[in-house]
XYZ file of C-alpha atoms in Angstrom:
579
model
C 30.276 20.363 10.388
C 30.570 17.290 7.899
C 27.019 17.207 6.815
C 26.364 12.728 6.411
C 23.091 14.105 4.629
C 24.937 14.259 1.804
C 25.235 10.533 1.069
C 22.514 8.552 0.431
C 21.372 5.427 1.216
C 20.795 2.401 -1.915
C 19.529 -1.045 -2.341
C 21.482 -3.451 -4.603
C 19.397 -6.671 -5.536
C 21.984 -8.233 -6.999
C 23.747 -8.858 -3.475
C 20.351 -8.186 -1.267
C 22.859 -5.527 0.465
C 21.928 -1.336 1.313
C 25.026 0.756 0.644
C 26.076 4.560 0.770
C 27.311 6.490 -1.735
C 26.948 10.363 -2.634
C 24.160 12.040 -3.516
C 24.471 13.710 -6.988
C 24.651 16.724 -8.079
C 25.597 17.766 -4.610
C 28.639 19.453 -2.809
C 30.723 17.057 -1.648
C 30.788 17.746 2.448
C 34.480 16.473 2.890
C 35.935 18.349 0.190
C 34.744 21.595 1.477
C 35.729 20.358 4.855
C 39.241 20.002 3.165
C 39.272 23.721 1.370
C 38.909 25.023 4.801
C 41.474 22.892 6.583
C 43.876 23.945 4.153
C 42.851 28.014 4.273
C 43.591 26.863 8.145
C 47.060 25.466 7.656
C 48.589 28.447 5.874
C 47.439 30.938 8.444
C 48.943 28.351 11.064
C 52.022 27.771 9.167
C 52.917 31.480 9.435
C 52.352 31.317 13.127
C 54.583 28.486 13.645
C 57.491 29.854 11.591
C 57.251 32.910 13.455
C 57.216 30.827 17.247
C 59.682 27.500 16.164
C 61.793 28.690 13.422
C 59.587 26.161 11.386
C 61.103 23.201 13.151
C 58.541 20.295 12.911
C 56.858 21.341 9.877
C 56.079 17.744 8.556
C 54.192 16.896 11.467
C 52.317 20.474 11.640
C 51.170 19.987 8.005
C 49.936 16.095 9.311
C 47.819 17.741 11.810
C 46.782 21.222 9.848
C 44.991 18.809 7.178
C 42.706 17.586 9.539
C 41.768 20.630 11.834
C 38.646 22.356 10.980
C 39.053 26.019 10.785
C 37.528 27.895 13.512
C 36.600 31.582 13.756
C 38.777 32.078 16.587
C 42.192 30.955 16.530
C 42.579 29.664 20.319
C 39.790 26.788 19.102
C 43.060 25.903 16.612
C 45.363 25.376 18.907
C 42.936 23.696 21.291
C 43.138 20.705 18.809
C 47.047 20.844 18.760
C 47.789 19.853 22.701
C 47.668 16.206 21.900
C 50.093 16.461 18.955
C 53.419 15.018 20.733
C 51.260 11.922 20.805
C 49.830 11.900 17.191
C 52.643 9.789 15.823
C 52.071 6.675 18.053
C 48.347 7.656 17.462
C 48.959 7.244 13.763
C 50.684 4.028 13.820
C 47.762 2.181 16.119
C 45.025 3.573 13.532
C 46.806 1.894 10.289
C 46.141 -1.201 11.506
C 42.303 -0.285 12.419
C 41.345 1.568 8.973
C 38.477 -0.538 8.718
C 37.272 -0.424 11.565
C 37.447 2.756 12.688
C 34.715 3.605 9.523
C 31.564 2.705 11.391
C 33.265 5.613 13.599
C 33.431 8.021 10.033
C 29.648 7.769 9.712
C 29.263 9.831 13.240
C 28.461 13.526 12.277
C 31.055 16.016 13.314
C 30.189 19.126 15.224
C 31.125 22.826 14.732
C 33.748 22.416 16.625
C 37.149 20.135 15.862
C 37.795 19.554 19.266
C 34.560 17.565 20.069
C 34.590 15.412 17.081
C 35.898 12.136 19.131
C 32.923 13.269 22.115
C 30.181 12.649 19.005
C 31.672 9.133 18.333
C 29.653 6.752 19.978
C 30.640 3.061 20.055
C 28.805 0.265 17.363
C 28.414 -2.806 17.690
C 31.389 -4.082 16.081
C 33.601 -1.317 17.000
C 33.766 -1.195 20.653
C 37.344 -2.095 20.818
C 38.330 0.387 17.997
C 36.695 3.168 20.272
C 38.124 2.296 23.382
C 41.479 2.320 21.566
C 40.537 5.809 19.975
C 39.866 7.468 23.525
C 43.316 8.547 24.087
C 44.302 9.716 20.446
C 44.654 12.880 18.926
C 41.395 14.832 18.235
C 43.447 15.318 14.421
C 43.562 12.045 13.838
C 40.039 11.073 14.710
C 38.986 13.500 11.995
C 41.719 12.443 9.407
C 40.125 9.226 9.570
C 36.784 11.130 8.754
C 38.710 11.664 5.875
C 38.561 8.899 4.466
C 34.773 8.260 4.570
C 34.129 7.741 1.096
C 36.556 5.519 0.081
C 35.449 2.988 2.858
C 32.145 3.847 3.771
C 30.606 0.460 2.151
C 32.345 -1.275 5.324
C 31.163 1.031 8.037
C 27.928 0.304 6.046
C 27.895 -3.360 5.912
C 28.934 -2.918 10.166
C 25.453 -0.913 10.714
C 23.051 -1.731 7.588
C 20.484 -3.218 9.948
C 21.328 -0.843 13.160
C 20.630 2.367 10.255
C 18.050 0.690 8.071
C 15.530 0.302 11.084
C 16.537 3.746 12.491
C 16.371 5.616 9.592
C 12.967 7.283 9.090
C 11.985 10.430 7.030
C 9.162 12.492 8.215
C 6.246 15.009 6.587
C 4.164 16.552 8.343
C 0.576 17.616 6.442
C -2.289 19.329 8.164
C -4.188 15.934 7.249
C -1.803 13.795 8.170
C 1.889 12.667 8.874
C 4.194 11.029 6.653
C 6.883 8.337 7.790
C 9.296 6.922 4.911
C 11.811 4.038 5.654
C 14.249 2.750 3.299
C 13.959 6.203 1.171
C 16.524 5.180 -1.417
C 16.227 6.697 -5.037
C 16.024 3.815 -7.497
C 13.183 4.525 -9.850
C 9.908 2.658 -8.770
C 7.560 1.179 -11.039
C 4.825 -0.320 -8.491
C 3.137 1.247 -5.879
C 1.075 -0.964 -3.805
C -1.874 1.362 -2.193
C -3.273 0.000 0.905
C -5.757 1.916 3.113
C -6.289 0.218 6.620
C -8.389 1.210 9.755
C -8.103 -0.679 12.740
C -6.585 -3.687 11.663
C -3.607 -3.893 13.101
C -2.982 -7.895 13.179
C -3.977 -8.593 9.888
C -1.900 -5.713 8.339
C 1.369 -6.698 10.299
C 0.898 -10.554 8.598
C 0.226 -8.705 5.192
C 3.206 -6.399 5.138
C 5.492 -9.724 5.906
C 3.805 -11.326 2.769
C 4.834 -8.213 0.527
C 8.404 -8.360 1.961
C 8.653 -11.941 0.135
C 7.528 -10.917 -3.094
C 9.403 -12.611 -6.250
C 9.453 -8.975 -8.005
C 12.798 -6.827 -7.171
C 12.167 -5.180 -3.711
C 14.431 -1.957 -4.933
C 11.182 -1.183 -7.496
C 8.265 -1.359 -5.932
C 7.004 0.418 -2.665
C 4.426 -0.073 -0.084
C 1.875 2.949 0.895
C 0.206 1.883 4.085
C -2.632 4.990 4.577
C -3.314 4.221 8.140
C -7.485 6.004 8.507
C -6.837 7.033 11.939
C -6.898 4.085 13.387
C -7.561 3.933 17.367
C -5.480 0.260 17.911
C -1.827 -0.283 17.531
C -1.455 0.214 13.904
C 0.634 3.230 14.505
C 3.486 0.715 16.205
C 3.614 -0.972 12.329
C 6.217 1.733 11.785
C 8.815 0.822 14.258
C 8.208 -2.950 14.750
C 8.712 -3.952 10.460
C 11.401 -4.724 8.716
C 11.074 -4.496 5.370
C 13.285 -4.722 1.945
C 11.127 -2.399 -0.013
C 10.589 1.475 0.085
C 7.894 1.917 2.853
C 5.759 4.658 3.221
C 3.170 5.025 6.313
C 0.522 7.405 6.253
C -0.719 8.063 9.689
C -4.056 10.610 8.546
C -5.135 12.708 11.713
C -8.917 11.932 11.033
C -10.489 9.157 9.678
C -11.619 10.444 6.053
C -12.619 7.167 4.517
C -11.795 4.949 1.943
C -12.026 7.347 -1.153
C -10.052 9.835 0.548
C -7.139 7.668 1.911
C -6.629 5.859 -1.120
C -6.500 9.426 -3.362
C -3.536 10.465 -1.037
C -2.097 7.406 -1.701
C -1.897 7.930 -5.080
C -0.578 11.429 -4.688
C 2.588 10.022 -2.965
C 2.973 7.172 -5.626
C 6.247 6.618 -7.471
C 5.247 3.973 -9.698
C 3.783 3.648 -13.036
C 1.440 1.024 -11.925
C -0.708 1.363 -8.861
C -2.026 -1.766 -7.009
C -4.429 -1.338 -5.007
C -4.501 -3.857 -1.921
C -6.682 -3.649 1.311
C -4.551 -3.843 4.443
C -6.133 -6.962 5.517
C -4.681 -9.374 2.161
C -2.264 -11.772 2.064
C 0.040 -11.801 -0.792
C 1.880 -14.377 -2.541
C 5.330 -14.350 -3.825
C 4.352 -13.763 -7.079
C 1.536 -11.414 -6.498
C 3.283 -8.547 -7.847
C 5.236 -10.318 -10.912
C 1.778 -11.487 -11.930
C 0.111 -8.468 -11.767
C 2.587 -6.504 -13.750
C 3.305 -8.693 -16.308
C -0.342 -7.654 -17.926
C 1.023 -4.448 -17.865
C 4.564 -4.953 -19.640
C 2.900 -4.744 -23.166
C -0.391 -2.994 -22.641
C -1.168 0.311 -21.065
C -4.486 0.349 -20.908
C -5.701 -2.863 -18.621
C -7.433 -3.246 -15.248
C -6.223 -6.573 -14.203
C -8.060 -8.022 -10.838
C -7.150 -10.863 -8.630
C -10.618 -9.849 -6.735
C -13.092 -12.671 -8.457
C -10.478 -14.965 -7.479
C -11.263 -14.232 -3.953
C -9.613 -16.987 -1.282
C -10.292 -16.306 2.017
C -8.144 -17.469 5.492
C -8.752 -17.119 9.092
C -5.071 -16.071 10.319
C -6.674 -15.222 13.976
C -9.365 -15.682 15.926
C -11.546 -12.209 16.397
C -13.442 -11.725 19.586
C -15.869 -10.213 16.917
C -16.713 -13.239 14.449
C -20.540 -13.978 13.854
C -21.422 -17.268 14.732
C -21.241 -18.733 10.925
C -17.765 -17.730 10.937
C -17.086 -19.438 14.093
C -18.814 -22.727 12.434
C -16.198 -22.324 9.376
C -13.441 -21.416 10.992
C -14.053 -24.918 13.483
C -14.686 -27.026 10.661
C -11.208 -25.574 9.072
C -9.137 -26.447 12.004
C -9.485 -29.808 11.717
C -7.041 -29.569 8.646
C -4.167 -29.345 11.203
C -3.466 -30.566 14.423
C -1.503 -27.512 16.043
C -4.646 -25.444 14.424
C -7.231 -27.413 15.850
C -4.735 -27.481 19.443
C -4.451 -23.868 19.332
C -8.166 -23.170 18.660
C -9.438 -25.969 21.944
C -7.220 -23.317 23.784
C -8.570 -20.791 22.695
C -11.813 -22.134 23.533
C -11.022 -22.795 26.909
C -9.463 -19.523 27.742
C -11.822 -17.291 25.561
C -13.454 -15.770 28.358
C -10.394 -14.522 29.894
C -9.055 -12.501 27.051
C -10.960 -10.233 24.567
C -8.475 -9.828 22.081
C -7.486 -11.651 19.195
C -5.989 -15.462 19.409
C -3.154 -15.990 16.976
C -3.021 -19.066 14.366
C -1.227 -18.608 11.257
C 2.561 -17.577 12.138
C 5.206 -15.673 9.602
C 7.026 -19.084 9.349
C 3.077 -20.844 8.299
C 3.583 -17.838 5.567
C 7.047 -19.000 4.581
C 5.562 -22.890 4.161
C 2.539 -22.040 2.619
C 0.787 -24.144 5.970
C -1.732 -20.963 6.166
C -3.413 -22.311 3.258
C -4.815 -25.291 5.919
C -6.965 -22.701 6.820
C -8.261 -21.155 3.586
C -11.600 -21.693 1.539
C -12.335 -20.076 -2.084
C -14.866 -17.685 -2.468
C -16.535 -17.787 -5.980
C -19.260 -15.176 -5.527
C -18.741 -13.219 -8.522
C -17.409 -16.379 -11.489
C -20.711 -18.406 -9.888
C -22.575 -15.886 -10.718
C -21.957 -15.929 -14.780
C -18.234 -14.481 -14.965
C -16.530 -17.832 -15.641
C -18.506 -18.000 -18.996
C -16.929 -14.686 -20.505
C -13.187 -15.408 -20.032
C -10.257 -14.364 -18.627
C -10.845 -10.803 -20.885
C -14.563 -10.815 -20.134
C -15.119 -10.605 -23.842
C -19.012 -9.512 -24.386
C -19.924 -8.732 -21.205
C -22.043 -5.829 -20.437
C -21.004 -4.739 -16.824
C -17.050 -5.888 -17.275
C -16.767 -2.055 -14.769
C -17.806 -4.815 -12.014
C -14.574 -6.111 -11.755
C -12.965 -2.746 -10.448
C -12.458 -4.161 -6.983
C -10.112 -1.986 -4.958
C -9.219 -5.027 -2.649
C -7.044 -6.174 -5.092
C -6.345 -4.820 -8.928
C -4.324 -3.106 -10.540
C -4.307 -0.058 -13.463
C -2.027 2.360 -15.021
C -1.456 5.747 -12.967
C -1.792 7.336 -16.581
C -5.375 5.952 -16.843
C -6.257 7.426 -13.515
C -5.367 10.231 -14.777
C -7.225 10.376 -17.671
C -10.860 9.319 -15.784
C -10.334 10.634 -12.591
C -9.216 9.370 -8.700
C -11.949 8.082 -6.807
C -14.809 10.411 -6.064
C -14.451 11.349 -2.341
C -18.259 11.816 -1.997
C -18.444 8.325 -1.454
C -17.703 8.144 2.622
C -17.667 4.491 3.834
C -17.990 0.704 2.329
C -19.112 -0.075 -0.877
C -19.599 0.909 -4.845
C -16.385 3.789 -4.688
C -14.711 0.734 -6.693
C -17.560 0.633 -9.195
C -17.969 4.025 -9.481
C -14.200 4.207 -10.816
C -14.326 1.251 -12.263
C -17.303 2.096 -14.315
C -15.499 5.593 -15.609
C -12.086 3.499 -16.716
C -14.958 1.483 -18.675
C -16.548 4.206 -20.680
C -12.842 5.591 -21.191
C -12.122 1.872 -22.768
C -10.489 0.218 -20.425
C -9.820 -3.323 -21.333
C -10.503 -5.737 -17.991
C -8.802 -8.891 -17.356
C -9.369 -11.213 -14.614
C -6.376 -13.773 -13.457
C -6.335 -16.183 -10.970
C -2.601 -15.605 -10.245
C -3.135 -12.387 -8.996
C -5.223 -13.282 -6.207
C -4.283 -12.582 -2.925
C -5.866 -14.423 0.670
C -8.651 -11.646 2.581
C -7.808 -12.473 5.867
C -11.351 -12.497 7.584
C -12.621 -10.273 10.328
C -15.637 -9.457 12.001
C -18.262 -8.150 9.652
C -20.183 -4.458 10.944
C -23.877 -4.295 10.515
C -23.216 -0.660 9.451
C -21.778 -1.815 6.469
C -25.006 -2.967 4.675
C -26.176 0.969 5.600
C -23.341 2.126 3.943
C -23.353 0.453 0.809
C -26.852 1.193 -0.050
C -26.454 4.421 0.938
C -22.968 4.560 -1.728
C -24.978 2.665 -4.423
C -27.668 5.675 -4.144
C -24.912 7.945 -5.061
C -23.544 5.562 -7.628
C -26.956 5.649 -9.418
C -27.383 9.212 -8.923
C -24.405 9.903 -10.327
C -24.901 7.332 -13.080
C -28.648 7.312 -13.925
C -27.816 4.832 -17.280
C -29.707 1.614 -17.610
C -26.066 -0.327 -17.489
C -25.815 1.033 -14.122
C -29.392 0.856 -13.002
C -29.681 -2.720 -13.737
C -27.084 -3.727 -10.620
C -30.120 -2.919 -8.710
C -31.229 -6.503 -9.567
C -28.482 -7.384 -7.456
C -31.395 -6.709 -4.336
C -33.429 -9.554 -5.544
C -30.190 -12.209 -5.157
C -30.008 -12.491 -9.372
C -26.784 -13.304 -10.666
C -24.591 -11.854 -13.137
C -25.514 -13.142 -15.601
C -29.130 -12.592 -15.310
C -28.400 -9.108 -15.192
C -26.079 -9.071 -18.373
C -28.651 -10.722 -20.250
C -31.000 -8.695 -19.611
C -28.958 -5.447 -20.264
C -28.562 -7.530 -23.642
C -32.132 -7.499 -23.769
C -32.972 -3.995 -23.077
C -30.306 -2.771 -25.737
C -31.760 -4.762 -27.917
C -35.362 -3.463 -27.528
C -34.332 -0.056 -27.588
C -32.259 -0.593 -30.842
C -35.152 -2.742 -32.834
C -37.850 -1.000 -31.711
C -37.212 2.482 -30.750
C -40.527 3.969 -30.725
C -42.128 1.293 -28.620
C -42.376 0.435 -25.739
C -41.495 3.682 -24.002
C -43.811 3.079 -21.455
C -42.250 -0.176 -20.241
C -38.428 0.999 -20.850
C -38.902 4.286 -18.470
C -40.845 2.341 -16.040
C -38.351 -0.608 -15.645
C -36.137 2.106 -15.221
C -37.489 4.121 -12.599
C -38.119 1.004 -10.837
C -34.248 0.264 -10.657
C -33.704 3.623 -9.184
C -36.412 2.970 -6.542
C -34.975 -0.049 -5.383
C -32.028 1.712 -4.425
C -33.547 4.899 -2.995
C -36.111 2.852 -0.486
C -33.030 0.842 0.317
C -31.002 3.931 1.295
C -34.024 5.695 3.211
C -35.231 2.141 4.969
C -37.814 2.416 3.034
C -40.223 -1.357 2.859
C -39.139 -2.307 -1.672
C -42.803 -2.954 -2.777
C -45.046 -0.367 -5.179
C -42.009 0.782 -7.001
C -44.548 2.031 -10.102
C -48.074 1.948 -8.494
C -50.682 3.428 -10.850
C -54.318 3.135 -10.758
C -55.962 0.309 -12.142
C -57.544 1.793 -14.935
C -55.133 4.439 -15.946
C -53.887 4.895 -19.641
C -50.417 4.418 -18.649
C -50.916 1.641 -16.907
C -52.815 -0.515 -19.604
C -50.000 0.404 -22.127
C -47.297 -1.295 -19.437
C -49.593 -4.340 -19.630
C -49.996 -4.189 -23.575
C -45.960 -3.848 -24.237
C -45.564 -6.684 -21.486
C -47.709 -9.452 -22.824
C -45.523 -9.371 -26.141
C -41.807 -9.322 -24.931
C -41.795 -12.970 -24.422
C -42.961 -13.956 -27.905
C -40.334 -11.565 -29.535
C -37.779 -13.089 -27.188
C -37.274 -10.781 -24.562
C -37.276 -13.683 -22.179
C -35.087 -12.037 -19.217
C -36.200 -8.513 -19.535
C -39.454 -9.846 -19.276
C -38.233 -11.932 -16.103
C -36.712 -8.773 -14.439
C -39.284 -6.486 -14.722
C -42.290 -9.274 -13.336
C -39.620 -9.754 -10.398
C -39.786 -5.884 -9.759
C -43.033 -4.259 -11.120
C -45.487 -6.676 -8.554
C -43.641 -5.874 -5.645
C-alpha cells in the first residue's frame, strides 16, 4: 500500500500557499514500493522467457516497474490483461502529467489491481479521470510514481478541499483533541482560550485571530471548549483558518483553572497568551504582545486595563442597563440602529441571539461603531504609575487572564493556575500574585488590547468570586493581599496602594507598636471576605467589649496615626472597624 502518511503537510508565508513534501527522517513509501516492484519483475521476467521466448521484453519491463508484488502470483498477472493497450494508454497520459497528480494523492490499496477503483474524481480532474477509466491498471500506478516530483500541483488542485478535511484526533479520558492545519513549523505563540457556551462570540473571535499581522505559520490557536451544551462543538468543521488550530472539546465542564492548565500542556509556543473566547482581536494583537517579549523574558504584559468593550449581537439575556447602552450605541450607524428596530419588533418571536457586527464590519473596522472603553482599573489610580507600574504595591492585579501574556518558562517556575479555584474570579490574581513574588516585571499597553464582546452577566458570578477571593486570602493571608478586601467598600486602587504604603511603613518605623491595631486591621480584611463568602451581613468585624484592655489600646494607637501621617491607613481602618 503507498502509505500518503508519509508526506506532510506545510505552510509557506512567503506565498500564503500549504504544500506537501516528505516527512523526515522517514522511509520513503514509493521507494519501497519500487524495491518490491522490481523483486516482482525478475521473478516475472523468468516466467515470460520461459512462455514467449522473451519476445516483448521492453514492454514487460514498462509494466513490471509499476506492478506491486503480490503474495500470489495470479494477482500479477491479473494486472497484465490490459497490457496490449498500455502503449496508447501511455501516449494519452504524457499529455495529462499534471493533471493526473491530484489522482497520485489517492492512497493505493493492497492490491495493484484496484488502485484505479480508489481514484476518485477532484474537482479539477474530472476529465483526466474519465479519460483514465479505460487505461491500464500499470499505468495508473506508474503515474503514482511520480508523486513527489509533482505533488505541489496536485496540492495547489486540492489545498482548500484537504486543508478543511484534514483533522487529527486524540482522544483523553477528559477530553478529545481535534488539530487542523497540523504542519511542523516551530511555534512561538500559543494563544489559550477557554470558552463555555459561547458559541457566537467565539466564531467572530477566531475570524479576528485569522487576520493577525504576525506570521500565521508561528503561532497557534487552543480553543478549550468547557463542555459546552450550544453549538460550539460545530466551530471545528465550519472555520477556516491559516494558523495551527487546536480544539479541545473536555467531556465535563472542569472550570476555568482546569481548562486553561490543559491548554498549556498542549502549547507549542514559547509565549502563552491567554485570551477568553469571547475577545476580539486586532491585527496587531499578537505583534504587539510579543514584541515585549523579544528582549525580555521575564514580563507579564496585559492588554486587560485597556479594556474596550462591543456589543457584536444582541443576547436574549442582557440586563436592562445593557439594553440602554447598547440603544444609545446604535445610533452611531444607520444599518445598526435598522437592524436593532428589527430586532425590536420581532424579539418576541425568536429567543436567540440577533446578529450586528458581520466578518466584513471586522475587516473595516465598522464594529468599532458599537464599542465604548472601559477604564475601571487606570480610573482607579493605575494611570498614575505608568506603563511599567513602577512603585506600585499590588502591580499582581494586572494578571488578567482575559487578555495577557507571559513566558511558558515563568509558568514554570511559579506554577499553572491552582485548580482549587472552580468558577469566576481571583484564579488570575492568585497566579498573578505568585509571578509577582517570583519578580515578574508587569507592563501594561494599550496596543495589546483586544474588544470583550459583551454577554449576559450571571448572578452566580458575584457567589463565585467571593467565594474564590476566600481561597485567595486563605491561601495568601499577607497584608498585600488582604488589603484587596477594601475593594468591598468601592475604594479605588489607589486608596488601597497607599495605604499598603502606609501599613509598611508603620510596621518598618515602629515595629513594636501598634500591634494591636496592625493584627486587628488585619483580621478585619479577612472577615470581610469570609462573611462575604458565607452571606454573612459585613458589620462587627472586631467587636470587643467596651471596656476591655484590648480595646482601649485600638483606640490609643488610633488617635495618633493621623498626626504621624498615616492619613489612609487611618481612613481604611475607620471605614472597616465601625461597621
Amino acid at each position: 500500500m503507498i502509505k500518503i502518511d508519509s508526506y506532510k503537510y506545510y505552510y509557506n508565508p512567503e506565498d500564503g500557499k500549504y504544500y506537501i513534501r516528505k516527512k523526515k527522517n522517514s522511509p520513503h513509501s514509493l521507494k519501497k514500493l519500487k524495491d518490491k516492484l522490481n523483486k516482482s519483475k525478475d521473478k516475472k521476467d523468468r516466467k515470460d522467457k520461459t512462455r514467449k521466448g522473451n519476445k516483448g521484453n521492453r514492454s514487460d519491463d514498462a509494466t513490471n516497474k509499476v506492478n506491486k508484488s503480490h503474495d500470489k502470483a495470479n494477482t500479477a498477472n491479473e494486472t497484465n490483461k490490459s497490457h496490449d493497450k498500455a502503449n496508447t494508454a501511455n501516449e494519452t497520459n504524457k499529455s495529462h502529467n499534471k493533471a493526473n497528480t491530484a489522482n497520485e494523492t489517492n492512497k493505493s490499496h493492497d492490491r495493484a489491481n484496484t488502485v484505479n477503483e480508489m481514484n476518485k474524481p477532484h474537482d479539477r480532474a474530472n476529465t483526466v479521470n474519465e479519460m483514465n477509466k479505460p487505461h491500464d491498471r500499470a499505468n495508473t500506478v506508474n503515474e503514482m510514481n511520480k508523486f513527489h516530483d509533482k505533488a505541489e500541483t496536485a496540492n495547489e488542485m486540492n489545498k482548500l478541499d484537504e486543508k478543511m478535511s484534514k483533522v487529527d484526533q486524540t482522544d483523553h479520558s477528559l477530553y478529545k483533541m481535534s488539530i487542523k492545519n497540523n504542519h511542523k513549523h516551530p511555534i512561538k505563540v500559543s494563544i489559550i482560550m477557554p470558552t463555555y457556551n459561547k458559541y457566537h462570540q467565539t466564531s467572530l473571535s477566531l475570524y479576528g485571530l485569522s487576520k493577525q499581522t504576525f506570521s500565521h505559520a508561528e503561532y497557534e490557536v487552543i480553543l478549550v471548549d468547557d463542555a459546552s451544551s450550544d453549538n460550539t462543538s460545530d466551530i471545528l468543521k465550519e472555520v477556516d483558518v491559516p494558523f495551527k488550530f487546536k480544539y479541545i472539546q473536555m467531556k465535563q465542564n472542569k472550570g476555568r483553572s482546569s481548562v486553561r492548565n490543559i491548554g498549556i500542556n498542549h502549547a507549542e509556543g514559547d509565549l502563552l497568551i491567554f485570551l477568553d473566547g469571547e475577545m476580539l482581536a486586532p491585527p496587531s494583537f499578537i505583534e504587539n504582545h510579543y514584541k515585549h517579549h523579544m528582549h525580555e523574558s521575564n514580563l507579564v504584559v496585559t492588554g486587560a486595563m485597556h479594556y474596550e468593550g462591543v456589543y457584536t449581537f444582541i443576547m436574549p439575556d442582557y440586563n436592562e442597563d445593557q439594553m440602554a447602552h447598547l440603544k444609545e450605541l446604535v445610533n452611531n450607524d444607520a444599518e445598526y440602529r435598522r437592524l436593532y428596530e428589527n430586532y425590536e419588533q420581532t424579539k418576541q418571536h425568536s429567543n436567540g441571539p440577533c446578529p450586528l457586527v458581520t466578518k466584513e464590519d471586522i475587516d473595516t473596522n465598522r464594529f468599532q461603531r458599537l464599542s465604548f472603553p472601559n477604564r475601571y482599573f487606570l480610573n482607579s489610580g493605575l494611570k498614575h504609575f505608568g506603563e511599567r507600574l513602577e512603585g506600585f504595591t499590588l502591580p499582581y492585579i494586572a494578571f488578567l487572564s482575559g487578555n495577557v501574556s507571559v513566558r511558558k518558562a515563568q509558568l514554570k517556575k511559579s506554577g499553572y493556575f491552582d485548580e482549587t479555584f472552580v468558577g469566576y474570579g481571583a484564579e488570575d490574581w492568585e497566579l498573578g500574585y505568585r509571578l509577582y513574588k517570583n519578580g515578574v516585571q508587569f507592563v501594561l499597553d494599550p496596543s495589546t488590547v483586544a474588544y470583550h464582546q459583551e454577554h449576559g452577566i450571571s448572578k452566580r458570578k458575584v457567589k463565585e468570586q467571593w467565594g474564590n477571593h476566600y481561597r485567595f486570602v486563605k491561601k495568601h493571608p499577607n497584608i498585600d493581599v488582604l488589603i484587596l478586601s477594601l475593594e468591598w467598600k468601592e475604594l479605588p486602587f489607589m486608596h488601597m496602594h497607599q495605604t499598603l504604603v502606609e501599613y509598611n511603613q508603620l510596621e518598618e518605623r515602629f515595629p513594636d507598636e501598634y500591634n494591636e491595631l496592625k493584627h486587628a486591621f488585619r483580621v478585619m480584611l479577612f472577615r470581610i471576605i469570609e462573611y462575604l463568602n458565607n452571606g454573612q451581613p459585613v458589620t462587627k468585624l472586631y467587636d470587643l467589649p467596651g471596656g476591655s484592655e484590648e480595646r482601649i489600646k485600638i483606640h490609643q494607637q488610633f488617635e495618633t496615626l493621623r498626626p504621624r501621617g498615616f492619613d489612609y491607613l487611618a481612613s481604611s481602618f475607620e471605614q472597616i472597624y465601625y461597621l
